[in-house]
Amino acid sequence: MIDLDLQIACNDTDLPSQEQFEGWTQRILSQFKDSAELTIRLCEITESQQLNHEYRGKDKPTNVLSFPFEAPPGIELPLIGDLVICPQVVRQEAIEQEKTFHDHFAHMVIHGCLHLLGYDHIEQEDAIEMESIEKEVLATLDISDPYRDEDFD
């Protein structure tokens, strides 16, 4: 069971529904956890830029930020963390990459959830593993390979 707290802190339109967010998180997290709790916050560009600058040292807005929860030693909680997603950035990327807004949003949720589970894409080997999981899960949602146009040498 996935317990999702969806916070809408933006004025964007045509956002995915609560049910879509629940479906996407269920699809990815159920592969790794029997139960999980997380928050997804949809924010404006200014908040995304502020958080990206504060936590990653990058002074620009970004599509998704992940904040994994680390329980104190000896404490077992299903809480895995928080995702902060900027719909305006996701929309712009979807246009640039010729993807639908909701398909790209699904990818950002799945990508962010994998970060909450400890996956990253800093090293090429790790990126290949993470992207493979993303592509597999997205395919179950009838969403094509989001990396189809990228060339990795």
mmCIF file of C-alpha atoms in Angstrom:
data_model
loop_
_atom_site.group_PDB
_atom_site.id
_atom_site.type_symbol
_atom_site.label_atom_id
_atom_site.label_comp_id
_atom_site.label_asym_id
_atom_site.label_seq_id
_atom_site.Cartn_x
_atom_site.Cartn_y
_atom_site.Cartn_z
ATOM 1 C CA MET A 1 0.000 0.000 0.000
ATOM 2 C CA ILE A 2 1.255 3.443 -0.949
ATOM 3 C CA ASP A 3 0.168 6.453 1.101
ATOM 4 C CA LEU A 4 0.579 9.594 -0.993
ATOM 5 C CA ASP A 5 0.213 13.150 0.275
ATOM 6 C CA LEU A 6 -0.214 15.347 -2.823
ATOM 7 C CA GLN A 7 0.366 19.056 -2.213
ATOM 8 C CA ILE A 8 -0.574 21.458 -4.978
ATOM 9 C CA ALA A 9 1.285 24.714 -4.388
ATOM 10 C CA CYS A 10 1.104 26.085 -7.920
ATOM 11 C CA ASN A 11 -1.379 27.659 -10.286
ATOM 12 C CA ASP A 12 -0.599 25.388 -13.222
ATOM 13 C CA THR A 13 -3.452 23.908 -15.237
ATOM 14 C CA ASP A 14 -4.062 20.461 -16.685
ATOM 15 C CA LEU A 15 -2.215 18.796 -13.827
ATOM 16 C CA PRO A 16 -2.377 15.028 -13.496
ATOM 17 C CA SER A 17 -5.082 13.818 -11.122
ATOM 18 C CA GLN A 18 -4.597 12.424 -7.633
ATOM 19 C CA GLU A 19 -5.450 9.016 -9.112
ATOM 20 C CA GLN A 20 -2.717 9.329 -11.746
ATOM 21 C CA PHE A 21 -0.119 10.233 -9.119
ATOM 22 C CA GLU A 22 -1.263 7.319 -6.958
ATOM 23 C CA GLY A 23 -1.089 4.945 -9.920
ATOM 24 C CA TRP A 24 2.408 6.045 -10.910
ATOM 25 C CA THR A 25 3.794 5.826 -7.386
ATOM 26 C CA GLN A 26 2.100 2.461 -6.831
ATOM 27 C CA ARG A 27 3.527 1.112 -10.093
ATOM 28 C CA ILE A 28 7.131 1.912 -9.166
ATOM 29 C CA LEU A 29 7.189 1.609 -5.379
ATOM 30 C CA SER A 30 5.295 -1.680 -5.157
ATOM 31 C CA GLN A 31 8.279 -3.325 -6.864
ATOM 32 C CA PHE A 32 10.461 -2.421 -3.891
ATOM 33 C CA LYS A 33 8.229 -1.883 -0.851
ATOM 34 C CA ASP A 34 5.160 -3.563 0.646
ATOM 35 C CA SER A 35 4.114 -0.171 1.984
ATOM 36 C CA ALA A 36 5.465 3.336 1.583
ATOM 37 C CA GLU A 37 4.533 6.892 2.453
ATOM 38 C CA LEU A 38 5.649 9.913 0.486
ATOM 39 C CA THR A 39 4.737 13.489 -0.281
ATOM 40 C CA ILE A 40 4.666 14.977 -3.761
ATOM 41 C CA ARG A 41 4.612 18.768 -3.788
ATOM 42 C CA LEU A 42 3.839 20.602 -7.024
ATOM 43 C CA CYS A 43 5.429 24.038 -6.875
ATOM 44 C CA GLU A 44 5.998 27.228 -8.797
ATOM 45 C CA ILE A 45 9.274 28.036 -10.593
ATOM 46 C CA THR A 46 10.458 30.353 -7.814
ATOM 47 C CA GLU A 47 10.185 27.628 -5.159
ATOM 48 C CA SER A 48 11.885 25.073 -7.412
ATOM 49 C CA GLN A 49 14.755 27.465 -8.099
ATOM 50 C CA GLN A 50 15.134 28.332 -4.411
ATOM 51 C CA LEU A 51 15.214 24.666 -3.337
ATOM 52 C CA ASN A 52 17.532 23.668 -6.183
ATOM 53 C CA HIS A 53 19.914 26.465 -5.197
ATOM 54 C CA GLU A 54 19.755 25.699 -1.481
ATOM 55 C CA TYR A 55 20.144 21.913 -1.723
ATOM 56 C CA ARG A 56 22.049 21.363 -4.970
ATOM 57 C CA GLY A 57 23.900 24.650 -5.488
ATOM 58 C CA LYS A 58 22.218 25.208 -8.849
ATOM 59 C CA ASP A 59 20.555 28.597 -9.267
ATOM 60 C CA LYS A 60 17.811 27.546 -11.674
ATOM 61 C CA PRO A 61 14.490 25.727 -11.449
ATOM 62 C CA THR A 62 14.447 21.999 -12.099
ATOM 63 C CA ASN A 63 11.896 19.338 -12.962
ATOM 64 C CA VAL A 64 12.030 17.158 -9.829
ATOM 65 C CA LEU A 65 13.885 17.254 -6.543
ATOM 66 C CA SER A 66 13.962 14.282 -4.223
ATOM 67 C CA PHE A 67 14.413 14.427 -0.481
ATOM 68 C CA PRO A 68 14.825 10.903 0.912
ATOM 69 C CA PHE A 69 13.794 10.314 4.517
ATOM 70 C CA GLU A 70 16.400 8.706 6.712
ATOM 71 C CA ALA A 71 14.953 7.257 9.895
ATOM 72 C CA PRO A 72 17.060 7.339 13.038
ATOM 73 C CA PRO A 73 18.790 4.036 13.852
ATOM 74 C CA GLY A 74 16.381 1.461 15.234
ATOM 75 C CA ILE A 75 13.282 3.250 13.955
ATOM 76 C CA GLU A 76 11.240 1.549 11.231
ATOM 77 C CA LEU A 77 8.878 3.806 9.283
ATOM 78 C CA PRO A 78 7.339 3.390 5.822
ATOM 79 C CA LEU A 79 8.123 7.057 5.035
ATOM 80 C CA ILE A 80 10.495 7.220 2.062
ATOM 81 C CA GLY A 81 10.613 10.995 1.571
ATOM 82 C CA ASP A 82 9.389 13.920 -0.483
ATOM 83 C CA LEU A 83 9.376 14.850 -4.157
ATOM 84 C CA VAL A 84 9.094 18.469 -5.260
ATOM 85 C CA ILE A 85 8.044 18.792 -8.888
ATOM 86 C CA CYS A 86 7.745 21.986 -10.905
ATOM 87 C CA PRO A 87 4.971 21.540 -13.499
ATOM 88 C CA GLN A 88 6.172 24.556 -15.508
ATOM 89 C CA VAL A 89 9.582 22.957 -16.034
ATOM 90 C CA VAL A 90 8.005 19.569 -16.774
ATOM 91 C CA ARG A 91 5.701 21.196 -19.347
ATOM 92 C CA GLN A 92 8.574 23.035 -21.060
ATOM 93 C CA GLU A 93 10.667 19.850 -21.202
ATOM 94 C CA ALA A 94 7.719 17.905 -22.612
ATOM 95 C CA ILE A 95 7.356 20.468 -25.404
ATOM 96 C CA GLU A 96 11.095 20.469 -26.154
ATOM 97 C CA GLN A 97 11.276 16.652 -26.111
ATOM 98 C CA GLU A 98 8.011 16.233 -28.047
ATOM 99 C CA LYS A 99 6.334 14.218 -25.298
ATOM 100 C CA THR A 100 2.917 14.616 -23.769
ATOM 101 C CA PHE A 101 2.804 16.593 -20.546
ATOM 102 C CA HIS A 102 1.263 13.757 -18.523
ATOM 103 C CA ASP A 103 3.645 11.129 -19.930
ATOM 104 C CA HIS A 104 6.626 13.277 -18.990
ATOM 105 C CA PHE A 105 5.063 13.898 -15.571
ATOM 106 C CA ALA A 106 4.773 10.122 -15.052
ATOM 107 C CA HIS A 107 8.453 9.800 -15.911
ATOM 108 C CA MET A 108 9.408 12.510 -13.400
ATOM 109 C CA VAL A 109 7.407 10.790 -10.635
ATOM 110 C CA ILE A 110 8.964 7.405 -11.373
ATOM 111 C CA HIS A 111 12.442 8.945 -11.678
ATOM 112 C CA GLY A 112 12.003 10.822 -8.395
ATOM 113 C CA CYS A 113 10.713 7.738 -6.580
ATOM 114 C CA LEU A 114 13.797 5.814 -7.669
ATOM 115 C CA HIS A 115 15.950 8.576 -6.185
ATOM 116 C CA LEU A 116 13.996 8.228 -2.927
ATOM 117 C CA LEU A 117 14.840 4.521 -2.997
ATOM 118 C CA GLY A 118 18.553 5.273 -3.326
ATOM 119 C CA TYR A 119 19.091 5.058 -7.075
ATOM 120 C CA ASP A 120 21.158 7.694 -8.859
ATOM 121 C CA HIS A 121 22.598 8.372 -12.287
ATOM 122 C CA ILE A 122 25.942 9.961 -11.518
ATOM 123 C CA GLU A 123 28.016 7.037 -12.774
ATOM 124 C CA GLN A 124 27.175 5.618 -16.209
ATOM 125 C CA GLU A 125 26.634 2.100 -14.842
ATOM 126 C CA ASP A 126 24.153 3.422 -12.268
ATOM 127 C CA ALA A 127 22.428 5.551 -14.911
ATOM 128 C CA ILE A 128 21.959 2.523 -17.154
ATOM 129 C CA GLU A 129 20.414 0.555 -14.268
ATOM 130 C CA MET A 130 18.106 3.401 -13.233
ATOM 131 C CA GLU A 131 17.014 4.177 -16.786
ATOM 132 C CA SER A 132 16.344 0.506 -17.443
ATOM 133 C CA ILE A 133 13.918 0.375 -14.508
ATOM 134 C CA GLU A 134 12.266 3.613 -15.630
ATOM 135 C CA LYS A 135 11.785 2.363 -19.197
ATOM 136 C CA GLU A 136 10.381 -0.949 -17.975
ATOM 137 C CA VAL A 137 7.846 0.695 -15.651
ATOM 138 C CA LEU A 138 6.869 3.355 -18.195
ATOM 139 C CA ALA A 139 6.290 0.638 -20.806
ATOM 140 C CA THR A 140 3.705 -0.942 -18.476
ATOM 141 C CA LEU A 141 1.914 2.421 -18.647
ATOM 142 C CA ASP A 142 2.130 2.483 -22.466
ATOM 143 C CA ILE A 143 4.651 5.320 -22.316
ATOM 144 C CA SER A 144 7.509 5.088 -24.801
ATOM 145 C CA ASP A 145 11.196 5.144 -23.912
ATOM 146 C CA PRO A 146 11.908 8.637 -22.550
ATOM 147 C CA TYR A 147 15.584 8.278 -23.469
ATOM 148 C CA ARG A 148 14.968 7.293 -27.091
ATOM 149 C CA ASP A 149 16.625 10.410 -28.501
ATOM 150 C CA GLU A 150 19.617 10.511 -26.161
ATOM 151 C CA ASP A 151 22.992 9.245 -27.238
ATOM 152 C CA PHE A 152 25.158 7.749 -24.516
ATOM 153 C CA ASP A 153 28.756 7.088 -25.561
#
